[in-house]
Amino acid sequence: MKLAAKIAFLSAIAIVALFPSCIDEESFPVEPHIEYVGFGIYRMEDPDQPGDTLSIAGLTISYTDGDGDLGFYGGEEPDKQNYFLDLYQMNKGHLEVVKDDSAKPIQFNGRMPIFSQGKKSIKGQIFLMMNFSLAKLALTNDTIAFSGYIVDRAEHQSNTVNTPLLIIDRNSLK
């Protein structure tokens, strides 16, 4: 009896030890998918002008990517961007693209670094930082929104995510 109990106990341990290897890794489509998580404006000292402050906007999005090819290595494709954000403001009940003095849309486009080394499916969150000091000059309203997407190294474009309406204090932006 004792031998049978030991065999049953060891068999149960073996089954439990093998169980995690039977669970499939999460899989996602190869096109990245993003969702809005949050937004905030932060103030920090300007490294170029000690004593002055900058307004840094931070947009957090969650992502999934089925082939894990988000981001660029340091020197890879130096002129390519892989996230694209447009800024909007409320004007007479409608969202309009915010434009600079030369009537060009204010965009917060940039580069994300590599997120994964060797993993197929990945998921996580991205915190995109933007110097909001220049946008402040073009804003005429305190209600804004962003619209954006990301692109992976295989040039698969994600869905476009639109933030909810965001209320900011324009007077506190510097």
mmCIF file with all atom_site columns, C-alpha atoms in Angstrom:
data_model
loop_
_atom_site.group_PDB
_atom_site.id
_atom_site.type_symbol
_atom_site.label_atom_id
_atom_site.label_alt_id
_atom_site.label_comp_id
_atom_site.label_asym_id
_atom_site.label_entity_id
_atom_site.label_seq_id
_atom_site.pdbx_PDB_ins_code
_atom_site.Cartn_x
_atom_site.Cartn_y
_atom_site.Cartn_z
_atom_site.occupancy
_atom_site.B_iso_or_equiv
_atom_site.pdbx_formal_charge
_atom_site.auth_seq_id
_atom_site.auth_comp_id
_atom_site.auth_asym_id
_atom_site.auth_atom_id
_atom_site.pdbx_PDB_model_num
ATOM 1   C CA . MET A 1 1   ? 0.000   0.000  0.000   1.00 0.00 ? 1   MET A CA 1
ATOM 2   C CA . LYS A 1 2   ? 2.728   2.413  0.845   1.00 0.00 ? 2   LYS A CA 1
ATOM 3   C CA . LEU A 1 3   ? 4.387   1.787  -2.528  1.00 0.00 ? 3   LEU A CA 1
ATOM 4   C CA . ALA A 1 4   ? 1.106   2.417  -4.356  1.00 0.00 ? 4   ALA A CA 1
ATOM 5   C CA . ALA A 1 5   ? 0.585   5.678  -2.424  1.00 0.00 ? 5   ALA A CA 1
ATOM 6   C CA . LYS A 1 6   ? 4.122   6.827  -3.286  1.00 0.00 ? 6   LYS A CA 1
ATOM 7   C CA . ILE A 1 7   ? 3.590   6.025  -6.971  1.00 0.00 ? 7   ILE A CA 1
ATOM 8   C CA . ALA A 1 8   ? 0.268   7.904  -6.992  1.00 0.00 ? 8   ALA A CA 1
ATOM 9   C CA . PHE A 1 9   ? 1.878   10.897 -5.219  1.00 0.00 ? 9   PHE A CA 1
ATOM 10  C CA . LEU A 1 10  ? 4.829   10.984 -7.643  1.00 0.00 ? 10  LEU A CA 1
ATOM 11  C CA . SER A 1 11  ? 2.467   10.616 -10.603 1.00 0.00 ? 11  SER A CA 1
ATOM 12  C CA . ALA A 1 12  ? 0.400   13.571 -9.359  1.00 0.00 ? 12  ALA A CA 1
ATOM 13  C CA . ILE A 1 13  ? 3.560   15.695 -8.999  1.00 0.00 ? 13  ILE A CA 1
ATOM 14  C CA . ALA A 1 14  ? 4.650   14.714 -12.530 1.00 0.00 ? 14  ALA A CA 1
ATOM 15  C CA . ILE A 1 15  ? 1.263   15.655 -13.954 1.00 0.00 ? 15  ILE A CA 1
ATOM 16  C CA . VAL A 1 16  ? 1.274   19.015 -12.157 1.00 0.00 ? 16  VAL A CA 1
ATOM 17  C CA . ALA A 1 17  ? 4.873   19.656 -13.304 1.00 0.00 ? 17  ALA A CA 1
ATOM 18  C CA . LEU A 1 18  ? 3.954   18.846 -16.919 1.00 0.00 ? 18  LEU A CA 1
ATOM 19  C CA . PHE A 1 19  ? 0.709   20.820 -16.869 1.00 0.00 ? 19  PHE A CA 1
ATOM 20  C CA . PRO A 1 20  ? 2.279   24.274 -17.447 1.00 0.00 ? 20  PRO A CA 1
ATOM 21  C CA . SER A 1 21  ? 4.045   22.963 -20.545 1.00 0.00 ? 21  SER A CA 1
ATOM 22  C CA . CYS A 1 22  ? 0.692   21.923 -21.961 1.00 0.00 ? 22  CYS A CA 1
ATOM 23  C CA . ILE A 1 23  ? -0.686  25.464 -21.698 1.00 0.00 ? 23  ILE A CA 1
ATOM 24  C CA . ASP A 1 24  ? -0.376  27.270 -25.012 1.00 0.00 ? 24  ASP A CA 1
ATOM 25  C CA . GLU A 1 25  ? 1.463   30.575 -25.098 1.00 0.00 ? 25  GLU A CA 1
ATOM 26  C CA . GLU A 1 26  ? -0.949  33.414 -25.810 1.00 0.00 ? 26  GLU A CA 1
ATOM 27  C CA . SER A 1 27  ? -1.116  34.089 -29.502 1.00 0.00 ? 27  SER A CA 1
ATOM 28  C CA . PHE A 1 28  ? -2.161  37.290 -31.204 1.00 0.00 ? 28  PHE A CA 1
ATOM 29  C CA . PRO A 1 29  ? -2.509  38.393 -34.835 1.00 0.00 ? 29  PRO A CA 1
ATOM 30  C CA . VAL A 1 30  ? 0.742   39.589 -36.480 1.00 0.00 ? 30  VAL A CA 1
ATOM 31  C CA . GLU A 1 31  ? -0.752  43.055 -36.855 1.00 0.00 ? 31  GLU A CA 1
ATOM 32  C CA . PRO A 1 32  ? -0.212  45.047 -33.673 1.00 0.00 ? 32  PRO A CA 1
ATOM 33  C CA . HIS A 1 33  ? -3.315  45.967 -31.714 1.00 0.00 ? 33  HIS A CA 1
ATOM 34  C CA . ILE A 1 34  ? -3.448  48.942 -29.338 1.00 0.00 ? 34  ILE A CA 1
ATOM 35  C CA . GLU A 1 35  ? -5.884  50.324 -26.757 1.00 0.00 ? 35  GLU A CA 1
ATOM 36  C CA . TYR A 1 36  ? -5.961  53.587 -24.819 1.00 0.00 ? 36  TYR A CA 1
ATOM 37  C CA . VAL A 1 37  ? -4.984  53.270 -21.149 1.00 0.00 ? 37  VAL A CA 1
ATOM 38  C CA . GLY A 1 38  ? -4.383  56.777 -19.798 1.00 0.00 ? 38  GLY A CA 1
ATOM 39  C CA . PHE A 1 39  ? -3.058  60.330 -20.200 1.00 0.00 ? 39  PHE A CA 1
ATOM 40  C CA . GLY A 1 40  ? -1.342  62.860 -17.956 1.00 0.00 ? 40  GLY A CA 1
ATOM 41  C CA . ILE A 1 41  ? 0.639   66.092 -18.104 1.00 0.00 ? 41  ILE A CA 1
ATOM 42  C CA . TYR A 1 42  ? 3.799   66.257 -16.033 1.00 0.00 ? 42  TYR A CA 1
ATOM 43  C CA . ARG A 1 43  ? 6.090   69.177 -15.303 1.00 0.00 ? 43  ARG A CA 1
ATOM 44  C CA . MET A 1 44  ? 9.844   68.789 -15.249 1.00 0.00 ? 44  MET A CA 1
ATOM 45  C CA . GLU A 1 45  ? 12.884  71.032 -15.283 1.00 0.00 ? 45  GLU A CA 1
ATOM 46  C CA . ASP A 1 46  ? 14.163  71.946 -18.740 1.00 0.00 ? 46  ASP A CA 1
ATOM 47  C CA . PRO A 1 47  ? 17.655  70.394 -19.031 1.00 0.00 ? 47  PRO A CA 1
ATOM 48  C CA . ASP A 1 48  ? 18.663  73.132 -21.494 1.00 0.00 ? 48  ASP A CA 1
ATOM 49  C CA . GLN A 1 49  ? 17.327  75.997 -19.349 1.00 0.00 ? 49  GLN A CA 1
ATOM 50  C CA . PRO A 1 50  ? 17.891  75.354 -15.619 1.00 0.00 ? 50  PRO A CA 1
ATOM 51  C CA . GLY A 1 51  ? 15.118  76.988 -13.631 1.00 0.00 ? 51  GLY A CA 1
ATOM 52  C CA . ASP A 1 52  ? 12.609  76.704 -16.484 1.00 0.00 ? 52  ASP A CA 1
ATOM 53  C CA . THR A 1 53  ? 10.065  73.917 -16.661 1.00 0.00 ? 53  THR A CA 1
ATOM 54  C CA . LEU A 1 54  ? 8.682   71.864 -19.526 1.00 0.00 ? 54  LEU A CA 1
ATOM 55  C CA . SER A 1 55  ? 5.218   70.382 -19.825 1.00 0.00 ? 55  SER A CA 1
ATOM 56  C CA . ILE A 1 56  ? 5.552   66.741 -20.786 1.00 0.00 ? 56  ILE A CA 1
ATOM 57  C CA . ALA A 1 57  ? 2.434   64.879 -21.865 1.00 0.00 ? 57  ALA A CA 1
ATOM 58  C CA . GLY A 1 58  ? 2.347   61.152 -21.350 1.00 0.00 ? 58  GLY A CA 1
ATOM 59  C CA . LEU A 1 59  ? 0.009   58.844 -23.225 1.00 0.00 ? 59  LEU A CA 1
ATOM 60  C CA . THR A 1 60  ? -0.191  55.202 -22.152 1.00 0.00 ? 60  THR A CA 1
ATOM 61  C CA . ILE A 1 61  ? -1.437  52.542 -24.558 1.00 0.00 ? 61  ILE A CA 1
ATOM 62  C CA . SER A 1 62  ? -1.542  48.774 -24.256 1.00 0.00 ? 62  SER A CA 1
ATOM 63  C CA . TYR A 1 63  ? -0.399  46.612 -27.142 1.00 0.00 ? 63  TYR A CA 1
ATOM 64  C CA . THR A 1 64  ? -0.335  43.068 -28.463 1.00 0.00 ? 64  THR A CA 1
ATOM 65  C CA . ASP A 1 65  ? 1.725   41.784 -31.382 1.00 0.00 ? 65  ASP A CA 1
ATOM 66  C CA . GLY A 1 66  ? 1.668   38.203 -32.650 1.00 0.00 ? 66  GLY A CA 1
ATOM 67  C CA . ASP A 1 67  ? 5.171   38.083 -34.138 1.00 0.00 ? 67  ASP A CA 1
ATOM 68  C CA . GLY A 1 68  ? 6.925   40.248 -31.533 1.00 0.00 ? 68  GLY A CA 1
ATOM 69  C CA . ASP A 1 69  ? 8.516   42.666 -34.003 1.00 0.00 ? 69  ASP A CA 1
ATOM 70  C CA . LEU A 1 70  ? 7.668   46.005 -32.401 1.00 0.00 ? 70  LEU A CA 1
ATOM 71  C CA . GLY A 1 71  ? 10.326  48.695 -32.182 1.00 0.00 ? 71  GLY A CA 1
ATOM 72  C CA . PHE A 1 72  ? 13.699  49.369 -33.758 1.00 0.00 ? 72  PHE A CA 1
ATOM 73  C CA . TYR A 1 73  ? 17.238  48.596 -32.638 1.00 0.00 ? 73  TYR A CA 1
ATOM 74  C CA . GLY A 1 74  ? 19.328  51.712 -31.903 1.00 0.00 ? 74  GLY A CA 1
ATOM 75  C CA . GLY A 1 75  ? 20.922  52.254 -35.337 1.00 0.00 ? 75  GLY A CA 1
ATOM 76  C CA . GLU A 1 76  ? 18.332  50.360 -37.379 1.00 0.00 ? 76  GLU A CA 1
ATOM 77  C CA . GLU A 1 77  ? 16.325  52.467 -39.855 1.00 0.00 ? 77  GLU A CA 1
ATOM 78  C CA . PRO A 1 78  ? 17.424  55.774 -38.228 1.00 0.00 ? 78  PRO A CA 1
ATOM 79  C CA . ASP A 1 79  ? 14.938  57.928 -40.148 1.00 0.00 ? 79  ASP A CA 1
ATOM 80  C CA . LYS A 1 80  ? 11.898  55.695 -39.646 1.00 0.00 ? 80  LYS A CA 1
ATOM 81  C CA . GLN A 1 81  ? 9.202   56.359 -37.102 1.00 0.00 ? 81  GLN A CA 1
ATOM 82  C CA . ASN A 1 82  ? 6.915   53.698 -35.712 1.00 0.00 ? 82  ASN A CA 1
ATOM 83  C CA . TYR A 1 83  ? 4.287   55.555 -33.745 1.00 0.00 ? 83  TYR A CA 1
ATOM 84  C CA . PHE A 1 84  ? 2.075   58.311 -35.070 1.00 0.00 ? 84  PHE A CA 1
ATOM 85  C CA . LEU A 1 85  ? -0.126  60.614 -32.975 1.00 0.00 ? 85  LEU A CA 1
ATOM 86  C CA . ASP A 1 86  ? -2.310  63.514 -34.071 1.00 0.00 ? 86  ASP A CA 1
ATOM 87  C CA . LEU A 1 87  ? -3.499  66.159 -31.617 1.00 0.00 ? 87  LEU A CA 1
ATOM 88  C CA . TYR A 1 88  ? -7.082  67.463 -31.739 1.00 0.00 ? 88  TYR A CA 1
ATOM 89  C CA . GLN A 1 89  ? -8.927  70.155 -29.834 1.00 0.00 ? 89  GLN A CA 1
ATOM 90  C CA . MET A 1 90  ? -12.602 70.869 -29.392 1.00 0.00 ? 90  MET A CA 1
ATOM 91  C CA . ASN A 1 91  ? -13.847 73.806 -31.447 1.00 0.00 ? 91  ASN A CA 1
ATOM 92  C CA . LYS A 1 92  ? -17.556 74.714 -31.464 1.00 0.00 ? 92  LYS A CA 1
ATOM 93  C CA . GLY A 1 93  ? -18.558 71.192 -30.534 1.00 0.00 ? 93  GLY A CA 1
ATOM 94  C CA . HIS A 1 94  ? -16.299 69.406 -33.057 1.00 0.00 ? 94  HIS A CA 1
ATOM 95  C CA . LEU A 1 95  ? -12.797 67.997 -32.814 1.00 0.00 ? 95  LEU A CA 1
ATOM 96  C CA . GLU A 1 96  ? -10.315 69.692 -35.142 1.00 0.00 ? 96  GLU A CA 1
ATOM 97  C CA . VAL A 1 97  ? -6.678  68.912 -35.812 1.00 0.00 ? 97  VAL A CA 1
ATOM 98  C CA . VAL A 1 98  ? -4.409  71.347 -33.952 1.00 0.00 ? 98  VAL A CA 1
ATOM 99  C CA . LYS A 1 99  ? -2.143  73.225 -36.370 1.00 0.00 ? 99  LYS A CA 1
ATOM 100 C CA . ASP A 1 100 ? 0.991   75.312 -35.889 1.00 0.00 ? 100 ASP A CA 1
ATOM 101 C CA . ASP A 1 101 ? 1.636   78.829 -37.251 1.00 0.00 ? 101 ASP A CA 1
ATOM 102 C CA . SER A 1 102 ? 2.318   77.468 -40.732 1.00 0.00 ? 102 SER A CA 1
ATOM 103 C CA . ALA A 1 103 ? -0.980  75.516 -40.749 1.00 0.00 ? 103 ALA A CA 1
ATOM 104 C CA . LYS A 1 104 ? 0.801   72.150 -40.401 1.00 0.00 ? 104 LYS A CA 1
ATOM 105 C CA . PRO A 1 105 ? -0.897  69.616 -38.118 1.00 0.00 ? 105 PRO A CA 1
ATOM 106 C CA . ILE A 1 106 ? 0.856   69.193 -34.776 1.00 0.00 ? 106 ILE A CA 1
ATOM 107 C CA . GLN A 1 107 ? 1.871   65.560 -34.600 1.00 0.00 ? 107 GLN A CA 1
ATOM 108 C CA . PHE A 1 108 ? 3.728   63.595 -31.972 1.00 0.00 ? 108 PHE A CA 1
ATOM 109 C CA . ASN A 1 109 ? 5.410   60.916 -34.065 1.00 0.00 ? 109 ASN A CA 1
ATOM 110 C CA . GLY A 1 110 ? 8.454   58.993 -32.931 1.00 0.00 ? 110 GLY A CA 1
ATOM 111 C CA . ARG A 1 111 ? 10.397  55.790 -32.489 1.00 0.00 ? 111 ARG A CA 1
ATOM 112 C CA . MET A 1 112 ? 9.884   52.981 -30.022 1.00 0.00 ? 112 MET A CA 1
ATOM 113 C CA . PRO A 1 113 ? 12.805  50.754 -29.044 1.00 0.00 ? 113 PRO A CA 1
ATOM 114 C CA . ILE A 1 114 ? 12.758  46.956 -29.319 1.00 0.00 ? 114 ILE A CA 1
ATOM 115 C CA . PHE A 1 115 ? 10.340  45.428 -26.801 1.00 0.00 ? 115 PHE A CA 1
ATOM 116 C CA . SER A 1 116 ? 11.094  41.740 -27.179 1.00 0.00 ? 116 SER A CA 1
ATOM 117 C CA . GLN A 1 117 ? 14.062  39.619 -28.059 1.00 0.00 ? 117 GLN A CA 1
ATOM 118 C CA . GLY A 1 118 ? 13.059  36.269 -29.522 1.00 0.00 ? 118 GLY A CA 1
ATOM 119 C CA . LYS A 1 119 ? 9.471   36.059 -28.271 1.00 0.00 ? 119 LYS A CA 1
ATOM 120 C CA . LYS A 1 120 ? 6.694   35.420 -30.742 1.00 0.00 ? 120 LYS A CA 1
ATOM 121 C CA . SER A 1 121 ? 3.600   36.887 -29.128 1.00 0.00 ? 121 SER A CA 1
ATOM 122 C CA . ILE A 1 122 ? 4.062   39.912 -26.909 1.00 0.00 ? 122 ILE A CA 1
ATOM 123 C CA . LYS A 1 123 ? 1.824   42.224 -24.928 1.00 0.00 ? 123 LYS A CA 1
ATOM 124 C CA . GLY A 1 124 ? 2.376   45.120 -22.600 1.00 0.00 ? 124 GLY A CA 1
ATOM 125 C CA . GLN A 1 125 ? 2.065   48.871 -22.228 1.00 0.00 ? 125 GLN A CA 1
ATOM 126 C CA . ILE A 1 126 ? 3.845   51.762 -23.916 1.00 0.00 ? 126 ILE A CA 1
ATOM 127 C CA . PHE A 1 127 ? 4.262   55.175 -22.284 1.00 0.00 ? 127 PHE A CA 1
ATOM 128 C CA . LEU A 1 128 ? 4.732   57.790 -25.010 1.00 0.00 ? 128 LEU A CA 1
ATOM 129 C CA . MET A 1 129 ? 6.234   61.065 -23.791 1.00 0.00 ? 129 MET A CA 1
ATOM 130 C CA . MET A 1 130 ? 5.656   64.302 -25.701 1.00 0.00 ? 130 MET A CA 1
ATOM 131 C CA . ASN A 1 131 ? 7.013   67.800 -25.115 1.00 0.00 ? 131 ASN A CA 1
ATOM 132 C CA . PHE A 1 132 ? 3.702   69.617 -24.840 1.00 0.00 ? 132 PHE A CA 1
ATOM 133 C CA . SER A 1 133 ? 5.218   73.073 -24.468 1.00 0.00 ? 133 SER A CA 1
ATOM 134 C CA . LEU A 1 134 ? 5.038   73.853 -28.195 1.00 0.00 ? 134 LEU A CA 1
ATOM 135 C CA . ALA A 1 135 ? 1.487   72.555 -28.585 1.00 0.00 ? 135 ALA A CA 1
ATOM 136 C CA . LYS A 1 136 ? 0.367   74.955 -25.871 1.00 0.00 ? 136 LYS A CA 1
ATOM 137 C CA . LEU A 1 137 ? 0.941   77.878 -28.208 1.00 0.00 ? 137 LEU A CA 1
ATOM 138 C CA . ALA A 1 138 ? -1.496  76.479 -30.766 1.00 0.00 ? 138 ALA A CA 1
ATOM 139 C CA . LEU A 1 139 ? -4.199  75.366 -28.356 1.00 0.00 ? 139 LEU A CA 1
ATOM 140 C CA . THR A 1 140 ? -7.236  77.611 -28.124 1.00 0.00 ? 140 THR A CA 1
ATOM 141 C CA . ASN A 1 141 ? -9.335  75.238 -26.034 1.00 0.00 ? 141 ASN A CA 1
ATOM 142 C CA . ASP A 1 142 ? -8.850  73.115 -22.927 1.00 0.00 ? 142 ASP A CA 1
ATOM 143 C CA . THR A 1 143 ? -10.515 70.008 -24.387 1.00 0.00 ? 143 THR A CA 1
ATOM 144 C CA . ILE A 1 144 ? -8.202  67.832 -26.458 1.00 0.00 ? 144 ILE A CA 1
ATOM 145 C CA . ALA A 1 145 ? -7.929  64.309 -27.827 1.00 0.00 ? 145 ALA A CA 1
ATOM 146 C CA . PHE A 1 146 ? -5.349  62.169 -29.599 1.00 0.00 ? 146 PHE A CA 1
ATOM 147 C CA . SER A 1 147 ? -5.655  59.713 -32.446 1.00 0.00 ? 147 SER A CA 1
ATOM 148 C CA . GLY A 1 148 ? -2.827  57.374 -33.315 1.00 0.00 ? 148 GLY A CA 1
ATOM 149 C CA . TYR A 1 149 ? -1.444  54.044 -34.399 1.00 0.00 ? 149 TYR A CA 1
ATOM 150 C CA . ILE A 1 150 ? 1.795   52.063 -34.363 1.00 0.00 ? 150 ILE A CA 1
ATOM 151 C CA . VAL A 1 151 ? 3.672   50.138 -37.055 1.00 0.00 ? 151 VAL A CA 1
ATOM 152 C CA . ASP A 1 152 ? 5.899   47.097 -36.536 1.00 0.00 ? 152 ASP A CA 1
ATOM 153 C CA . ARG A 1 153 ? 9.151   46.263 -38.382 1.00 0.00 ? 153 ARG A CA 1
ATOM 154 C CA . ALA A 1 154 ? 7.254   44.227 -40.989 1.00 0.00 ? 154 ALA A CA 1
ATOM 155 C CA . GLU A 1 155 ? 5.200   47.392 -41.600 1.00 0.00 ? 155 GLU A CA 1
ATOM 156 C CA . HIS A 1 156 ? 2.002   45.911 -40.205 1.00 0.00 ? 156 HIS A CA 1
ATOM 157 C CA . GLN A 1 157 ? -0.099  48.853 -39.046 1.00 0.00 ? 157 GLN A CA 1
ATOM 158 C CA . SER A 1 158 ? -2.151  48.594 -35.885 1.00 0.00 ? 158 SER A CA 1
ATOM 159 C CA . ASN A 1 159 ? -5.700  49.733 -35.436 1.00 0.00 ? 159 ASN A CA 1
ATOM 160 C CA . THR A 1 160 ? -6.178  53.443 -34.798 1.00 0.00 ? 160 THR A CA 1
ATOM 161 C CA . VAL A 1 161 ? -6.915  54.349 -31.208 1.00 0.00 ? 161 VAL A CA 1
ATOM 162 C CA . ASN A 1 162 ? -8.802  57.497 -30.244 1.00 0.00 ? 162 ASN A CA 1
ATOM 163 C CA . THR A 1 163 ? -8.560  58.836 -26.725 1.00 0.00 ? 163 THR A CA 1
ATOM 164 C CA . PRO A 1 164 ? -11.612 60.098 -24.933 1.00 0.00 ? 164 PRO A CA 1
ATOM 165 C CA . LEU A 1 165 ? -11.927 63.861 -24.577 1.00 0.00 ? 165 LEU A CA 1
ATOM 166 C CA . LEU A 1 166 ? -9.206  65.081 -22.214 1.00 0.00 ? 166 LEU A CA 1
ATOM 167 C CA . ILE A 1 167 ? -9.511  68.300 -20.203 1.00 0.00 ? 167 ILE A CA 1
ATOM 168 C CA . ILE A 1 168 ? -6.233  70.158 -19.630 1.00 0.00 ? 168 ILE A CA 1
ATOM 169 C CA . ASP A 1 169 ? -5.328  73.383 -17.836 1.00 0.00 ? 169 ASP A CA 1
ATOM 170 C CA . ARG A 1 170 ? -3.734  75.411 -20.655 1.00 0.00 ? 170 ARG A CA 1
ATOM 171 C CA . ASN A 1 171 ? -2.622  78.102 -18.210 1.00 0.00 ? 171 ASN A CA 1
ATOM 172 C CA . SER A 1 172 ? -0.446  75.628 -16.312 1.00 0.00 ? 172 SER A CA 1
ATOM 173 C CA . LEU A 1 173 ? 1.386   74.506 -19.462 1.00 0.00 ? 173 LEU A CA 1
ATOM 174 C CA . LYS A 1 174 ? 4.848   76.004 -19.855 1.00 0.00 ? 174 LYS A CA 1
#
